[in-house]
Amino acid sequence: MHPTLSSFSRLHGLSGLSRFFSSWFVSSSAARLPQAEGSEVCPLPPWQHQQVRTRKRGTEYQPKNIKRKRTHGWIKRLSSQGGIEVILRRMLKGRKSLSH
């Protein structure tokens, strides 16, 4: 095929696409004509720009010494086989503090 003809056919295909998209843009812009001046910048309703408040995050950890000692303390560790294994692992690793 001749290079000029192939480039022409490519351009012709693009013009069909551009015609399609330009009609789409014109129809969408024509639908927005009756608006106040300066509202083109922000076409969303004003209530969609407000902050949505949800549940607070990051407040899960509220330290309590009694809970910490009862869950991770020496007496609790020695009361079960798994707790003894935790203490032994920490001894083998050379931890300075074996439990709370």
Coordinates of C-alpha atoms in Angstrom, one line a residue:
M1 CA 0.0 0.0 0.0
H2 CA 1.2 3.5 -0.7
P3 CA 2.5 5.3 2.4
T4 CA 0.4 8.4 1.7
L5 CA -2.8 6.3 1.4
S6 CA -2.0 4.3 4.6
S7 CA -1.4 7.5 6.6
F8 CA -4.6 9.0 5.1
S9 CA -6.6 6.0 6.1
R10 CA -5.2 6.2 9.6
L11 CA -6.1 9.8 9.8
H12 CA -9.6 9.1 8.5
G13 CA -10.1 6.5 11.2
L14 CA -8.9 9.0 13.9
S15 CA -11.3 11.7 12.6
G16 CA -14.2 9.3 13.0
L17 CA -13.1 8.7 16.6
S18 CA -12.6 12.4 17.2
R19 CA -16.1 13.1 15.8
F20 CA -17.5 10.6 18.2
F21 CA -15.8 12.0 21.2
S22 CA -16.4 15.6 20.2
S23 CA -20.1 15.0 20.0
W24 CA -20.0 13.3 23.4
F25 CA -18.2 16.4 24.9
V26 CA -20.6 18.8 23.2
S27 CA -23.6 16.9 24.5
S28 CA -22.2 16.8 28.1
S29 CA -21.3 20.5 28.0
A30 CA -24.6 21.5 26.6
A31 CA -26.4 19.7 29.4
R32 CA -24.5 21.9 31.9
L33 CA -25.3 25.3 30.3
P34 CA -27.9 26.7 32.8
Q35 CA -25.5 27.1 35.7
A36 CA -24.3 30.0 37.9
E37 CA -21.2 31.8 37.0
G38 CA -18.0 30.2 38.5
S39 CA -19.7 26.8 39.2
E40 CA -17.9 25.1 36.3
V41 CA -14.9 24.7 38.5
C42 CA -16.8 22.4 41.0
P43 CA -19.8 20.7 39.3
L44 CA -20.5 18.5 42.4
P45 CA -23.2 19.4 44.9
P46 CA -21.9 21.2 48.0
W47 CA -22.8 18.4 50.3
Q48 CA -20.4 16.1 48.5
H49 CA -17.4 18.3 49.5
Q50 CA -18.0 18.1 53.2
Q51 CA -15.9 15.9 55.4
V52 CA -17.5 12.6 56.3
R53 CA -16.9 11.7 59.9
T54 CA -16.4 8.1 60.8
R55 CA -15.3 6.1 63.9
K56 CA -12.1 7.3 65.5
R57 CA -9.1 5.1 64.8
G58 CA -5.9 4.5 66.8
T59 CA -7.5 4.5 70.2
E60 CA -7.6 0.7 70.7
Y61 CA -4.6 0.5 73.1
Q62 CA -5.5 1.8 76.5
P63 CA -2.7 0.4 78.8
K64 CA -3.7 -1.1 82.1
N65 CA -1.0 -2.6 84.3
I66 CA -3.4 -5.2 86.0
K67 CA -4.5 -6.6 82.6
R68 CA -0.8 -6.7 81.4
K69 CA 0.4 -8.6 84.5
R70 CA -2.6 -11.0 84.4
T71 CA -2.1 -11.8 80.7
H72 CA 1.7 -11.7 80.3
G73 CA 3.0 -11.9 83.9
W74 CA 5.2 -14.5 85.6
I75 CA 2.4 -16.3 87.4
K76 CA 0.3 -16.6 84.3
R77 CA 3.3 -17.9 82.3
L78 CA 4.1 -20.6 84.8
S79 CA 0.5 -21.7 85.1
S80 CA 0.5 -23.4 81.6
Q81 CA 2.8 -25.5 79.6
G82 CA 2.8 -23.0 76.7
G83 CA 3.8 -20.2 79.2
I84 CA 6.7 -22.3 80.5
E85 CA 7.9 -22.7 76.9
V86 CA 7.7 -19.0 76.4
I87 CA 9.9 -18.4 79.5
L88 CA 12.4 -21.1 78.4
R89 CA 12.6 -19.6 74.9
R90 CA 13.3 -16.2 76.3
M91 CA 16.0 -17.7 78.6
L92 CA 17.7 -19.4 75.7
K93 CA 17.6 -16.2 73.7
G94 CA 19.2 -14.3 76.6
R95 CA 16.4 -11.9 77.3
K96 CA 17.0 -9.6 80.3
S97 CA 13.2 -9.6 81.1
L98 CA 11.5 -12.9 81.0
S99 CA 8.0 -11.7 81.7
H100 CA 6.1 -8.7 83.1

